[in-house]
mmCIF file of C-alpha atoms in Angstrom:
data_model
loop_
_atom_site.group_PDB
_atom_site.id
_atom_site.type_symbol
_atom_site.label_atom_id
_atom_site.label_comp_id
_atom_site.label_asym_id
_atom_site.label_seq_id
_atom_site.Cartn_x
_atom_site.Cartn_y
_atom_site.Cartn_z
ATOM 1 C CA UNK A 1 -0.915 9.344 -2.920
ATOM 2 C CA UNK A 2 -0.113 8.257 0.599
ATOM 3 C CA UNK A 3 1.435 5.058 -0.465
ATOM 4 C CA UNK A 4 3.678 6.612 -3.373
ATOM 5 C CA UNK A 5 7.135 7.630 -2.811
ATOM 6 C CA UNK A 6 7.804 11.465 -2.272
ATOM 7 C CA UNK A 7 9.292 11.530 -5.660
ATOM 8 C CA UNK A 8 6.625 9.708 -7.282
ATOM 9 C CA UNK A 9 4.138 12.413 -5.895
ATOM 10 C CA UNK A 10 6.103 15.075 -6.939
ATOM 11 C CA UNK A 11 6.191 13.354 -10.612
ATOM 12 C CA UNK A 12 2.376 12.939 -10.337
ATOM 13 C CA UNK A 13 1.758 16.468 -9.801
ATOM 14 C CA UNK A 14 4.598 17.717 -12.448
ATOM 15 C CA UNK A 15 2.847 15.647 -15.206
ATOM 16 C CA UNK A 16 -0.337 17.624 -14.616
ATOM 17 C CA UNK A 17 1.231 21.222 -15.295
ATOM 18 C CA UNK A 18 -0.203 22.212 -18.915
ATOM 19 C CA UNK A 19 2.194 22.826 -21.563
ATOM 20 C CA UNK A 20 2.869 26.368 -21.589
ATOM 21 C CA UNK A 21 2.464 26.895 -17.887
ATOM 22 C CA UNK A 22 5.141 26.603 -14.987
ATOM 23 C CA UNK A 23 5.265 25.814 -11.449
ATOM 24 C CA UNK A 24 7.754 26.082 -8.552
ATOM 25 C CA UNK A 25 9.524 23.748 -6.473
ATOM 26 C CA UNK A 26 7.797 25.401 -3.447
ATOM 27 C CA UNK A 27 4.275 25.507 -4.736
ATOM 28 C CA UNK A 28 4.714 21.735 -5.571
ATOM 29 C CA UNK A 29 6.068 21.252 -1.855
ATOM 30 C CA UNK A 30 3.330 23.174 -0.285
ATOM 31 C CA UNK A 31 0.664 21.049 -2.391
ATOM 32 C CA UNK A 32 2.105 17.997 -1.149
ATOM 33 C CA UNK A 33 1.839 19.103 2.435
ATOM 34 C CA UNK A 34 5.629 19.504 2.937
ATOM 35 C CA UNK A 35 6.061 23.040 2.966
ATOM 36 C CA UNK A 36 9.523 24.015 3.416
ATOM 37 C CA UNK A 37 10.928 20.881 1.295
ATOM 38 C CA UNK A 38 11.241 22.630 -2.019
ATOM 39 C CA UNK A 39 14.880 21.387 -2.298
ATOM 40 C CA UNK A 40 13.467 18.029 -2.296
ATOM 41 C CA UNK A 41 11.397 18.677 -5.092
ATOM 42 C CA UNK A 42 14.532 19.920 -6.510
ATOM 43 C CA UNK A 43 16.041 16.609 -5.816
ATOM 44 C CA UNK A 44 13.263 14.664 -7.845
ATOM 45 C CA UNK A 45 13.402 16.849 -10.587
ATOM 46 C CA UNK A 46 17.108 16.014 -10.864
ATOM 47 C CA UNK A 47 16.095 12.496 -11.117
ATOM 48 C CA UNK A 48 12.987 12.530 -13.176
ATOM 49 C CA UNK A 49 15.199 11.624 -16.251
ATOM 50 C CA UNK A 50 14.505 8.105 -15.120
ATOM 51 C CA UNK A 51 10.734 8.178 -14.517
ATOM 52 C CA UNK A 52 8.462 6.308 -16.620
ATOM 53 C CA UNK A 53 6.150 7.918 -18.017
ATOM 54 C CA UNK A 54 8.262 11.147 -18.533
ATOM 55 C CA UNK A 55 7.990 14.107 -16.586
ATOM 56 C CA UNK A 56 8.245 17.471 -17.914
ATOM 57 C CA UNK A 57 10.537 18.821 -15.392
ATOM 58 C CA UNK A 58 11.356 22.070 -17.491
ATOM 59 C CA UNK A 59 8.034 23.045 -16.101
ATOM 60 C CA UNK A 60 9.266 23.575 -12.650
ATOM 61 C CA UNK A 61 11.378 26.675 -11.884
ATOM 62 C CA UNK A 62 12.103 28.589 -8.854
ATOM 63 C CA UNK A 63 9.690 30.961 -6.986
ATOM 64 C CA UNK A 64 11.058 33.781 -9.030
ATOM 65 C CA UNK A 65 10.717 32.182 -12.406
ATOM 66 C CA UNK A 66 14.336 31.152 -12.534
ATOM 67 C CA UNK A 67 15.561 28.024 -14.491
ATOM 68 C CA UNK A 68 17.773 27.135 -11.771
ATOM 69 C CA UNK A 69 17.537 23.282 -12.683
ATOM 70 C CA UNK A 70 18.734 23.783 -16.033
ATOM 71 C CA UNK A 71 22.217 22.226 -15.478
ATOM 72 C CA UNK A 72 20.650 18.951 -14.692
ATOM 73 C CA UNK A 73 19.418 18.763 -18.443
ATOM 74 C CA UNK A 74 21.248 17.247 -21.280
ATOM 75 C CA UNK A 75 22.632 20.732 -22.280
ATOM 76 C CA UNK A 76 22.677 24.107 -20.268
ATOM 77 C CA UNK A 77 20.281 25.308 -22.990
ATOM 78 C CA UNK A 78 17.733 22.282 -23.056
ATOM 79 C CA UNK A 79 15.468 23.644 -20.406
ATOM 80 C CA UNK A 80 14.840 26.842 -22.028
ATOM 81 C CA UNK A 81 14.452 25.179 -25.735
ATOM 82 C CA UNK A 82 11.836 22.792 -24.301
ATOM 83 C CA UNK A 83 9.850 25.690 -22.610
ATOM 84 C CA UNK A 84 10.070 27.779 -25.546
ATOM 85 C CA UNK A 85 8.847 24.670 -27.710
ATOM 86 C CA UNK A 86 5.649 24.764 -25.221
ATOM 87 C CA UNK A 87 5.516 28.928 -25.995
ATOM 88 C CA UNK A 88 7.112 29.850 -22.894
ATOM 89 C CA UNK A 89 9.199 32.960 -23.339
ATOM 90 C CA UNK A 90 12.479 32.837 -21.578
ATOM 91 C CA UNK A 91 14.899 35.727 -20.851
ATOM 92 C CA UNK A 92 17.957 35.896 -19.052
ATOM 93 C CA UNK A 93 17.365 32.610 -17.505
ATOM 94 C CA UNK A 94 14.157 33.731 -16.408
ATOM 95 C CA UNK A 95 10.280 32.950 -17.403
ATOM 96 C CA UNK A 96 8.915 36.089 -18.930
ATOM 97 C CA UNK A 97 5.271 36.766 -17.625
ATOM 98 C CA UNK A 98 6.185 34.388 -14.799
ATOM 99 C CA UNK A 99 2.816 35.245 -12.794
ATOM 100 C CA UNK A 100 0.749 35.097 -15.865
ATOM 101 C CA UNK A 101 1.967 31.478 -16.332
ATOM 102 C CA UNK A 102 2.384 30.347 -12.971
ATOM 103 C CA UNK A 103 0.535 27.122 -12.247
ATOM 104 C CA UNK A 104 -0.274 26.622 -8.548
ATOM 105 C CA UNK A 105 -1.512 22.990 -7.493
ATOM 106 C CA UNK A 106 -3.188 24.429 -4.697
ATOM 107 C CA UNK A 107 -5.568 26.294 -6.832
ATOM 108 C CA UNK A 108 -5.722 24.040 -9.861
ATOM 109 C CA UNK A 109 -6.095 20.474 -8.028
ATOM 110 C CA UNK A 110 -8.069 18.890 -5.315
ATOM 111 C CA UNK A 111 -6.234 16.394 -2.933
#
């Protein structure tokens, strides 16, 4: 992954998050060896709508399971609708059962 841009590295990881699961900006940053760069992962998610192949950006939430990126989707409800379409329950802008649905690339993937 070293020859890819940071955004492309983020997109590669996010594309691996299974439907019905979520990860966090910080977990992705840590996996990529840039712990403390969660905000940069967020910036990558904000730009993900132009990526090919598509990036399931709805599957990336903050460390508490909140849909903090929802305003970067077509409508403020789109992120929640996409997650619910994958079977993820959302209540008050937060993923219900976040800990059970959390997908940590450090545990799921090997560099």
